[in-house]
Structures are given as C-alpha cells and as structure tokens.
C-alpha cells in the first residue's frame, strides 16, 4: 500500500449502516460466513462486543471484532476482502483491537485460528500471540481444528492517547 493510499484508510467503529458491506467482505473472506442476524446481535445486543471496520476511499474492505470479558479480549474475527490482502490491513485491524482491549483495561487477548491459516498465525505471532492449545473440529464447515493463541498485553502506559500500541 502506498503512503498516499494509507492516508485514505480509516479504521472506525462499525455501524449498522455498514452491515451490507461487512457481509460482502464476510462472504468473500470465509467459507462459513456469519449471517446478518449474527452481526446484528453483536452490534445491538452483545454488550461485550466491540467491532471496527477498515474503510478505504469510503468502501469497507475489512473489519475486526472482539469481546471484552473482564480483563480479557477475545478476538471474534478479523477479515479483509481478498482483493485488498497483502496491504497490512489485517495487521492494522489487529493492532486496533489490541489497543482497544488495552485501553478498556484488558491485560490479555485470545483467539482461535485455523490450523491451515499460516498467514494469520504468522501475523498473530508477530504481535506476541503464542499457541497454547487446540480445539478439535472447531470449524463447522469442514471440522478443521483451531489453534488457541494468547498474548499478554503491554501496560496502559504503552498505549498512545489515540489508542495505538507504542
């Protein structure tokens, strides 16, 4: 991604009006996509949920979400439209979620990732996530196993005022 196009990237809170675009990304990114009802439930009913979108030139090209449970964040999903992969958007979304968690008092984060998704695993390891277990048959589309990963977050004084990790 060039410096010029990076300036046009906005990561912001997901709104109900984003759902059509979020669902487009969801269906392009995953073999077992979430439904509109699932996202509605997350945005309207789940008080633990925090979701953001990555918007490039006014178009939603990715999103990420987490649940804040006491002092832990559980990443629910990170998705980037396949046409926009390789531009570090997933990394920016992960960093945003980590910052949101830390600024909400989170001390740790966890997630599950497909055993076959080595690109995502490498990203998570880059940010300190470590493999701690395996969920057998976790994914409903093909019964693929999920690797469970955890990271200890830096203390709040390592988070900039804008919410980004230093």
Coordinates of N, CA, C and O in Angstrom, one line a residue:
X1 N 0.9 -1.2 0.0 CA 0.0 0.0 0.0 C 0.9 1.2 0.0 O 1.8 1.3 0.8
X2 N 0.7 2.1 -0.9 CA 1.5 3.3 -0.9 C 1.1 4.3 0.2 O 0.1 4.2 0.8
X3 N 2.0 5.2 0.4 CA 1.8 6.2 1.5 C 0.5 7.0 1.2 O -0.3 7.3 2.1
X4 N 0.3 7.3 -0.1 CA -0.9 8.1 -0.5 C -2.2 7.3 -0.1 O -3.1 7.8 0.4
X5 N -2.2 6.0 -0.5 CA -3.5 5.2 -0.2 C -3.6 4.9 1.3 O -4.7 4.8 1.8
X6 N -2.5 4.9 2.1 CA -2.6 4.7 3.5 C -3.3 5.9 4.2 O -4.1 5.7 5.1
X7 N -3.1 7.1 3.6 CA -3.7 8.2 4.2 C -5.2 8.2 4.0 O -6.0 8.8 4.8
X8 N -5.7 7.4 3.1 CA -7.2 7.3 2.8 C -7.8 6.2 3.6 O -9.0 6.0 3.6
X9 N -7.0 5.4 4.4 CA -7.5 4.3 5.2 C -8.0 4.9 6.5 O -7.3 5.7 7.2
X10 N -9.2 4.5 6.8 CA -9.9 4.9 8.1 C -10.3 3.7 8.8 O -11.0 2.8 8.2
X11 N -9.9 3.5 10.1 CA -10.4 2.4 10.9 C -11.3 3.1 11.9 O -10.9 4.0 12.7
X12 N -12.6 2.7 12.0 CA -13.6 3.3 12.8 C -14.6 2.2 13.3 O -14.6 1.1 12.9
X13 N -15.4 2.7 14.3 CA -16.4 1.8 14.9 C -17.4 1.3 13.8 O -17.8 2.1 13.0
X14 N -17.7 0.0 13.8 CA -18.7 -0.5 12.9 C -20.1 0.0 13.3 O -20.4 0.0 14.5
X15 N -20.8 0.4 12.3 CA -22.2 0.9 12.4 C -23.2 0.0 11.7 O -22.8 -0.8 10.8
X16 N -24.4 0.0 12.1 CA -25.5 -0.8 11.5 C -25.5 -0.5 10.0 O -25.7 -1.5 9.2
X17 N -25.3 0.7 9.6 CA -25.3 1.0 8.2 C -24.2 0.3 7.4 O -24.2 0.3 6.1
X18 N -23.2 -0.2 8.1 CA -22.0 -0.9 7.4 C -22.4 -2.4 7.1 O -21.6 -3.0 6.4
X19 N -23.5 -2.9 7.6 CA -23.7 -4.3 7.5 C -23.7 -4.9 6.1 O -23.1 -6.0 5.9
X20 N -24.2 -4.2 5.1 CA -24.2 -4.8 3.7 C -22.8 -5.0 3.3 O -22.4 -6.0 2.7
X21 N -21.9 -3.9 3.5 CA -20.5 -4.0 3.1 C -19.8 -5.0 3.9 O -18.9 -5.8 3.4
X22 N -20.0 -5.1 5.2 CA -19.4 -6.1 6.1 C -19.7 -7.5 5.6 O -18.9 -8.4 5.5
X23 N -21.0 -7.7 5.3 CA -21.4 -9.0 4.8 C -20.8 -9.4 3.5 O -20.4 -10.6 3.3
X24 N -20.6 -8.4 2.6 CA -19.9 -8.7 1.4 C -18.5 -9.2 1.7 O -18.0 -10.2 1.1
X25 N -17.7 -8.5 2.5 CA -16.4 -8.9 2.9 C -16.4 -10.3 3.6 O -15.7 -11.2 3.2
X26 N -17.4 -10.5 4.5 CA -17.5 -11.8 5.2 C -17.7 -12.9 4.2 O -17.0 -14.0 4.4
X27 N -18.5 -12.8 3.2 CA -18.8 -13.9 2.3 C -17.6 -14.1 1.4 O -17.4 -15.2 0.9
X28 N -16.9 -13.1 1.1 CA -15.7 -13.2 0.2 C -14.5 -13.8 1.0 O -13.6 -14.5 0.4
X29 N -14.5 -13.6 2.3 CA -13.3 -14.0 3.1 C -13.4 -15.3 3.7 O -12.4 -16.0 4.0
X30 N -14.6 -15.8 4.0 CA -14.8 -17.1 4.8 C -15.6 -18.1 4.1 O -16.6 -17.7 3.4
X31 N -15.3 -19.4 4.4 CA -16.1 -20.4 3.8 C -17.3 -20.7 4.7 O -18.3 -21.3 4.2
X32 N -17.3 -20.3 5.9 CA -18.5 -20.4 6.8 C -18.8 -19.0 7.3 O -18.6 -18.7 8.5
X33 N -19.4 -18.2 6.5 CA -19.6 -16.8 6.9 C -20.7 -16.6 7.9 O -21.7 -17.4 8.0
X34 N -20.6 -15.6 8.7 CA -21.6 -15.2 9.7 C -22.8 -14.7 8.9 O -22.7 -14.1 7.9
X35 N -24.0 -14.8 9.5 CA -25.2 -14.2 9.0 C -25.4 -12.8 9.4 O -24.8 -12.3 10.3
X36 N -26.3 -12.1 8.7 CA -26.7 -10.7 9.1 C -27.2 -10.7 10.5 O -26.9 -9.8 11.3
X37 N -28.0 -11.7 10.9 CA -28.6 -11.8 12.2 C -27.4 -11.9 13.3 O -27.5 -11.3 14.4
X38 N -26.4 -12.6 13.0 CA -25.2 -12.8 13.9 C -24.6 -11.4 14.1 O -24.3 -11.0 15.3
X39 N -24.3 -10.7 13.0 CA -23.7 -9.3 13.2 C -24.7 -8.4 13.9 O -24.2 -7.6 14.8
X40 N -26.0 -8.4 13.6 CA -26.9 -7.6 14.3 C -26.9 -7.9 15.8 O -26.9 -6.9 16.6
X41 N -26.9 -9.1 16.1 CA -26.8 -9.5 17.6 C -25.6 -9.0 18.2 O -25.6 -8.5 19.4
X42 N -24.5 -9.0 17.5 CA -23.2 -8.5 18.1 C -23.3 -7.0 18.3 O -22.9 -6.5 19.3
X43 N -23.8 -6.3 17.3 CA -23.8 -4.8 17.4 C -24.9 -4.3 18.3 O -24.7 -3.2 18.9
X44 N -26.1 -5.0 18.4 CA -27.2 -4.4 19.1 C -27.4 -5.0 20.5 O -27.7 -4.3 21.4
X45 N -27.1 -6.3 20.6 CA -27.5 -7.0 21.9 C -26.3 -7.4 22.8 O -26.4 -7.5 24.0
X46 N -25.1 -7.6 22.2 CA -24.0 -8.1 22.9 C -23.2 -6.9 23.5 O -22.4 -6.3 22.8
X47 N -23.4 -6.6 24.8 CA -22.7 -5.5 25.4 C -21.2 -5.8 25.6 O -20.4 -4.8 25.9
X48 N -20.7 -7.0 25.4 CA -19.3 -7.3 25.4 C -18.6 -7.0 24.1 O -17.3 -7.0 24.1
X49 N -19.3 -6.9 23.0 CA -18.8 -6.8 21.7 C -18.3 -5.4 21.3 O -18.9 -4.4 21.6
X50 N -17.1 -5.4 20.6 CA -16.6 -4.1 20.0 C -16.1 -4.5 18.6 O -15.3 -5.4 18.4
X51 N -16.7 -3.8 17.6 CA -16.3 -4.0 16.2 C -15.9 -2.8 15.5 O -16.4 -1.7 15.8
X52 N -14.9 -2.9 14.6 CA -14.4 -1.8 13.8 C -14.4 -2.3 12.3 O -14.4 -3.5 12.0
X53 N -14.4 -1.3 11.5 CA -14.3 -1.5 10.0 C -13.0 -0.8 9.5 O -12.6 0.3 10.1
X54 N -12.4 -1.3 8.5 CA -11.4 -0.7 7.7 C -12.0 -0.1 6.5 O -12.6 -0.9 5.7
X55 N -12.0 1.2 6.3 CA -12.6 1.8 5.2 C -11.5 2.5 4.3 O -10.7 3.2 4.8
X56 N -11.5 2.1 3.0 CA -10.6 2.7 2.1 C -11.3 3.4 1.0 O -12.2 2.8 0.3
X57 N -11.1 4.7 0.9 CA -11.8 5.5 -0.1 C -13.3 5.4 0.1 O -14.0 5.2 -0.9
X58 N -13.8 5.3 1.3 CA -15.2 5.2 1.6 C -15.8 3.8 1.4 O -17.1 3.6 1.6
X59 N -15.0 2.8 1.1 CA -15.5 1.4 1.0 C -15.0 0.6 2.1 O -13.8 0.6 2.4
X60 N -15.9 -0.2 2.7 CA -15.4 -1.1 3.8 C -14.7 -2.3 3.1 O -15.3 -3.0 2.3
X61 N -13.4 -2.5 3.5 CA -12.6 -3.5 2.9 C -12.1 -4.5 3.9 O -11.4 -5.5 3.6
X62 N -12.5 -4.3 5.2 CA -12.1 -5.2 6.2 C -12.8 -4.9 7.5 O -13.4 -3.8 7.6
X63 N -12.8 -5.8 8.5 CA -13.4 -5.5 9.8 C -12.7 -6.4 10.8 O -12.1 -7.4 10.5
X64 N -12.9 -6.1 12.1 CA -12.5 -6.9 13.1 C -13.4 -6.7 14.3 O -14.0 -5.7 14.5
X65 N -13.4 -7.7 15.2 CA -14.2 -7.6 16.4 C -13.6 -8.4 17.6 O -12.8 -9.3 17.4
X66 N -14.0 -8.0 18.7 CA -13.6 -8.6 20.0 C -14.7 -8.5 21.0 O -15.5 -7.7 20.9
X67 N -14.6 -9.4 21.9 CA -15.5 -9.4 23.1 C -14.6 -9.0 24.3 O -13.5 -9.6 24.5
X68 N -15.0 -8.1 25.1 CA -14.3 -7.7 26.3 C -14.9 -8.5 27.5 O -16.1 -8.2 27.8
X69 N -14.2 -9.4 28.0 CA -14.7 -10.2 29.1 C -13.8 -10.0 30.3 O -12.7 -10.5 30.3
X70 N -14.3 -9.2 31.3 CA -13.5 -8.8 32.4 C -12.2 -8.1 31.9 O -12.3 -7.1 31.3
X71 N -11.0 -8.6 32.2 CA -9.8 -8.0 31.7 C -9.2 -8.7 30.6 O -8.0 -8.7 30.3
X72 N -10.0 -9.5 29.8 CA -9.5 -10.2 28.7 C -10.3 -9.9 27.4 O -11.5 -9.7 27.5
X73 N -9.6 -9.8 26.3 CA -10.2 -9.6 25.0 C -10.2 -10.9 24.2 O -9.2 -11.6 24.2
X74 N -11.3 -11.3 23.6 CA -11.4 -12.5 22.8 C -11.7 -12.0 21.4 O -12.8 -11.5 21.1
X75 N -10.7 -12.2 20.5 CA -10.9 -11.7 19.1 C -12.0 -12.7 18.4 O -11.8 -13.9 18.4
X76 N -13.0 -12.1 17.9 CA -14.1 -12.9 17.3 C -13.8 -13.2 15.8 O -14.0 -14.3 15.3
X77 N -13.3 -12.2 15.2 CA -12.9 -12.3 13.8 C -12.2 -11.1 13.3 O -12.3 -10.0 13.8
X78 N -11.3 -11.3 12.3 CA -10.7 -10.3 11.5 C -10.8 -10.8 10.1 O -10.5 -11.9 9.8
X79 N -11.3 -9.9 9.2 CA -11.5 -10.2 7.8 C -11.1 -9.1 6.9 O -11.3 -7.9 7.2
X80 N -10.4 -9.4 5.8 CA -10.0 -8.5 4.8 C -10.5 -9.0 3.5 O -10.3 -10.2 3.2
X81 N -11.2 -8.1 2.7 CA -11.6 -8.5 1.4 C -10.4 -9.1 0.6 O -9.3 -8.5 0.6
X82 N -10.5 -10.2 -0.1 CA -9.4 -10.8 -0.8 C -8.7 -9.9 -1.8 O -7.5 -10.0 -2.0
X83 N -9.4 -9.0 -2.4 CA -8.9 -8.0 -3.3 C -7.9 -7.0 -2.6 O -7.2 -6.3 -3.3
X84 N -8.0 -6.9 -1.3 CA -7.2 -5.9 -0.6 C -6.2 -6.5 0.4 O -5.6 -5.8 1.2
X85 N -6.0 -7.8 0.3 CA -5.0 -8.5 1.1 C -3.6 -8.2 0.7 O -3.4 -7.7 -0.5
X86 N -2.6 -8.3 1.6 CA -1.2 -8.0 1.3 C -0.9 -6.6 1.4 O 0.2 -6.1 1.1
X87 N -1.8 -5.8 2.0 CA -1.6 -4.4 2.2 C -1.5 -4.0 3.7 O -1.7 -2.9 4.1
X88 N -1.3 -5.0 4.6 CA -1.2 -4.9 6.0 C -2.5 -4.4 6.7 O -2.5 -3.8 7.8
X89 N -3.6 -4.5 6.0 CA -4.9 -4.1 6.6 C -5.3 -5.0 7.8 O -5.7 -4.6 8.8
X90 N -5.0 -6.3 7.7 CA -5.2 -7.2 8.8 C -4.4 -6.9 10.0 O -4.9 -6.9 11.2
X91 N -3.2 -6.5 9.7 CA -2.3 -6.1 10.8 C -2.8 -4.8 11.5 O -2.8 -4.7 12.7
X92 N -3.2 -3.9 10.7 CA -3.8 -2.6 11.3 C -5.0 -2.9 12.1 O -5.3 -2.3 13.2
X93 N -5.9 -3.8 11.6 CA -7.1 -4.2 12.4 C -6.7 -4.9 13.7 O -7.3 -4.6 14.7
X94 N -5.7 -5.8 13.7 CA -5.3 -6.5 14.9 C -4.7 -5.5 15.9 O -5.1 -5.5 17.1
X95 N -3.9 -4.6 15.4 CA -3.3 -3.6 16.3 C -4.4 -2.7 16.9 O -4.3 -2.3 18.1
X96 N -5.4 -2.4 16.1 CA -6.5 -1.6 16.7 C -7.3 -2.3 17.7 O -7.6 -1.8 18.8
X97 N -7.5 -3.6 17.5 CA -8.2 -4.4 18.5 C -7.4 -4.6 19.8 O -7.9 -4.5 20.9
X98 N -6.1 -4.7 19.6 CA -5.2 -4.8 20.8 C -5.2 -3.5 21.6 O -5.3 -3.6 22.8
X99 N -5.2 -2.4 20.9 CA -5.2 -1.1 21.6 C -6.6 -0.9 22.3 O -6.6 -0.4 23.4
X100 N -7.7 -1.3 21.6 CA -9.0 -1.1 22.2 C -9.1 -2.0 23.5 O -9.6 -1.5 24.5
X101 N -8.6 -3.2 23.4 CA -8.6 -4.0 24.6 C -7.8 -3.4 25.7 O -8.3 -3.3 26.8
X102 N -6.6 -3.0 25.4 CA -5.7 -2.4 26.5 C -6.3 -1.2 27.1 O -6.3 -1.0 28.3
X103 N -6.9 -0.3 26.2 CA -7.5 0.9 26.7 C -8.8 0.7 27.5 O -9.2 1.5 28.2
X104 N -9.3 -0.5 27.4 CA -10.5 -0.9 28.1 C -10.2 -1.7 29.4 O -11.0 -2.3 30.0
X105 N -8.9 -1.7 29.7 CA -8.4 -2.4 30.9 C -8.0 -3.9 30.6 O -7.7 -4.6 31.6
X106 N -8.0 -4.3 29.4 CA -7.6 -5.7 29.1 C -6.1 -5.9 29.3 O -5.3 -5.1 29.1
X107 N -5.9 -7.1 29.9 CA -4.5 -7.5 30.2 C -4.0 -8.6 29.3 O -2.8 -8.8 29.2
X108 N -5.0 -9.3 28.7 CA -4.6 -10.5 27.8 C -5.6 -10.5 26.7 O -6.7 -10.0 26.8
X109 N -5.2 -11.2 25.6 CA -6.2 -11.4 24.5 C -6.0 -12.9 24.0 O -4.9 -13.4 24.2
X110 N -7.1 -13.4 23.5 CA -7.1 -14.7 23.0 C -7.8 -14.8 21.6 O -8.6 -13.8 21.3
X111 N -7.6 -15.8 20.9 CA -8.3 -16.0 19.6 C -8.1 -17.5 19.2 O -7.3 -18.2 19.8
X112 N -8.9 -17.9 18.2 CA -8.7 -19.2 17.6 C -8.4 -18.9 16.1 O -9.0 -18.0 15.5
X113 N -7.6 -19.7 15.5 CA -7.2 -19.6 14.1 C -7.1 -21.0 13.5 O -6.6 -21.9 14.2
X114 N -7.5 -21.1 12.3 CA -7.5 -22.4 11.6 C -6.0 -22.9 11.6 O -5.1 -22.1 11.3
X115 N -5.9 -24.2 11.7 CA -4.6 -24.8 11.6 C -4.0 -24.5 10.3 O -2.7 -24.3 10.2
X116 N -4.8 -24.5 9.2 CA -4.3 -24.3 7.9 C -4.0 -22.8 7.6 O -3.3 -22.5 6.6
X117 N -4.4 -21.9 8.4 CA -4.2 -20.4 8.1 C -2.8 -19.9 8.7 O -2.8 -19.2 9.7
X118 N -1.8 -20.3 8.0 CA -0.4 -20.0 8.5 C -0.2 -18.5 8.3 O 0.6 -17.9 9.1
X119 N -0.8 -17.8 7.3 CA -0.6 -16.4 7.2 C -1.1 -15.6 8.5 O -0.4 -14.8 9.0
X120 N -2.3 -16.0 8.9 CA -2.8 -15.3 10.1 C -2.0 -15.7 11.4 O -1.7 -14.9 12.2
X121 N -1.6 -17.0 11.4 CA -0.8 -17.4 12.6 C 0.5 -16.6 12.7 O 0.9 -16.2 13.7
X122 N 1.1 -16.4 11.5 CA 2.4 -15.6 11.5 C 2.1 -14.2 12.0 O 2.9 -13.6 12.7
X123 N 1.0 -13.6 11.5 CA 0.7 -12.2 12.0 C 0.5 -12.2 13.5 O 1.0 -11.3 14.2
X124 N -0.3 -13.2 14.0 CA -0.5 -13.2 15.5 C 0.8 -13.4 16.2 O 1.0 -12.7 17.3
X125 N 1.7 -14.3 15.8 CA 3.0 -14.4 16.4 C 3.8 -13.2 16.4 O 4.5 -12.8 17.4
X126 N 3.7 -12.4 15.3 CA 4.4 -11.2 15.2 C 4.1 -10.2 16.3 O 4.9 -9.4 16.8
X127 N 2.8 -10.3 16.8 CA 2.3 -9.4 17.8 C 2.3 -10.1 19.2 O 1.6 -9.6 20.1
X128 N 3.1 -11.2 19.3 CA 3.3 -11.8 20.6 C 2.3 -12.9 21.0 O 2.4 -13.5 22.1
X129 N 1.4 -13.2 20.2 CA 0.4 -14.3 20.5 C 1.2 -15.7 20.4 O 2.1 -15.9 19.6
X130 N 0.9 -16.5 21.4 CA 1.6 -17.8 21.5 C 0.5 -18.9 21.5 O -0.6 -18.8 22.1
X131 N 0.8 -20.0 20.8 CA -0.1 -21.2 20.8 C -0.1 -21.8 22.2 O 0.9 -22.1 22.8
X132 N -1.3 -22.0 22.7 CA -1.5 -22.6 24.0 C -2.3 -23.9 24.0 O -2.4 -24.6 25.0
X133 N -3.0 -24.1 22.9 CA -3.9 -25.3 22.8 C -4.5 -25.5 21.5 O -4.2 -24.8 20.5
X134 N -5.4 -26.5 21.4 CA -6.0 -26.9 20.1 C -7.5 -27.2 20.4 O -7.8 -27.9 21.4
X135 N -8.4 -26.7 19.6 CA -9.8 -27.0 19.6 C -10.1 -28.0 18.5 O -10.1 -27.5 17.3
X136 N -10.3 -29.3 18.8 CA -10.5 -30.3 17.7 C -11.9 -30.0 17.1 O -12.9 -29.8 17.7
X137 N -11.9 -30.1 15.7 CA -13.1 -30.0 15.0 C -13.9 -28.7 15.2 O -15.1 -28.6 15.0
X138 N -13.2 -27.6 15.4 CA -13.8 -26.3 15.8 C -14.6 -25.7 14.7 O -15.7 -25.1 15.0
X139 N -14.1 -25.7 13.5 CA -14.8 -25.0 12.4 C -15.9 -25.9 11.8 O -15.7 -27.1 11.4
X140 N -17.1 -25.3 11.7 CA -18.3 -26.1 11.3 C -18.3 -26.5 9.8 O -18.9 -27.5 9.4
X141 N -17.6 -25.7 8.9 CA -17.7 -26.0 7.5 C -16.9 -27.3 7.1 O -17.4 -28.0 6.3
X142 N -15.8 -27.6 7.8 CA -15.0 -28.8 7.4 C -14.4 -29.5 8.6 O -13.6 -30.4 8.5
X143 N -14.8 -29.1 9.8 CA -14.4 -29.7 11.1 C -12.9 -29.6 11.3 O -12.3 -30.3 12.0
X144 N -12.3 -28.5 10.7 CA -10.9 -28.3 10.9 C -10.6 -27.8 12.3 O -11.4 -27.2 13.0
X145 N -9.4 -28.2 12.8 CA -9.0 -27.8 14.2 C -8.7 -26.4 14.2 O -8.3 -25.8 13.2
X146 N -8.8 -25.8 15.4 CA -8.4 -24.4 15.6 C -7.2 -24.4 16.6 O -7.3 -25.1 17.7
X147 N -6.2 -23.6 16.4 CA -5.2 -23.3 17.3 C -5.7 -22.2 18.2 O -6.2 -21.2 17.8
X148 N -5.5 -22.4 19.5 CA -5.8 -21.3 20.5 C -4.5 -20.6 20.8 O -3.5 -21.2 21.1
X149 N -4.6 -19.2 20.7 CA -3.5 -18.4 21.0 C -3.8 -17.3 22.0 O -5.0 -16.9 22.1
X150 N -2.8 -17.0 22.8 CA -3.0 -15.9 23.8 C -1.8 -15.0 23.8 O -0.7 -15.4 23.3
X151 N -2.0 -13.7 24.2 CA -1.0 -12.8 24.3 C -1.2 -11.9 25.6 O -2.4 -11.7 25.9
X152 N -0.1 -11.6 26.3 CA -0.2 -10.6 27.4 C -0.1 -9.3 26.8 O 0.9 -9.0 26.0
X153 N -1.0 -8.4 27.1 CA -0.9 -7.0 26.5 C 0.1 -6.1 27.3 O 0.3 -6.4 28.5
X154 N 0.7 -5.2 26.7 CA 1.6 -4.2 27.4 C 0.7 -3.4 28.4 O -0.5 -3.2 28.2
X155 N 1.4 -2.8 29.4 CA 0.6 -2.0 30.3 C 0.1 -0.7 29.6 O 0.6 -0.4 28.5
X156 N -0.9 -0.1 30.2 CA -1.6 1.0 29.6 C -0.6 2.2 29.3 O -0.9 2.9 28.3
X157 N 0.5 2.3 30.0 CA 1.4 3.4 29.6 C 2.2 3.2 28.3 O 2.9 4.0 27.9
X158 N 1.9 2.0 27.7 CA 2.5 1.7 26.4 C 1.5 2.0 25.3 O 1.7 1.6 24.1
X159 N 0.4 2.6 25.6 CA -0.7 2.9 24.7 C -0.7 4.4 24.5 O -0.8 5.1 25.4
X160 N -0.6 4.8 23.2 CA -0.7 6.3 22.9 C -2.1 6.8 23.2 O -3.1 6.0 23.3
X161 N -2.2 8.1 23.3 CA -3.5 8.7 23.6 C -4.6 8.3 22.5 O -5.7 8.1 22.8
X162 N -4.2 8.1 21.3 CA -5.1 7.8 20.2 C -5.5 6.3 20.3 O -6.3 5.8 19.4
X163 N -4.9 5.5 21.2 CA -5.3 4.1 21.3 C -4.4 3.2 20.7 O -4.6 2.0 20.7
X164 N -3.3 3.6 20.0 CA -2.4 2.7 19.3 C -1.3 2.3 20.2 O -0.8 3.1 21.0
X165 N -0.9 1.0 20.1 CA 0.2 0.5 20.8 C 1.5 1.2 20.4 O 1.7 1.4 19.2
X166 N 2.3 1.5 21.3 CA 3.6 2.1 21.0 C 4.6 1.0 20.6 O 4.6 -0.1 21.2

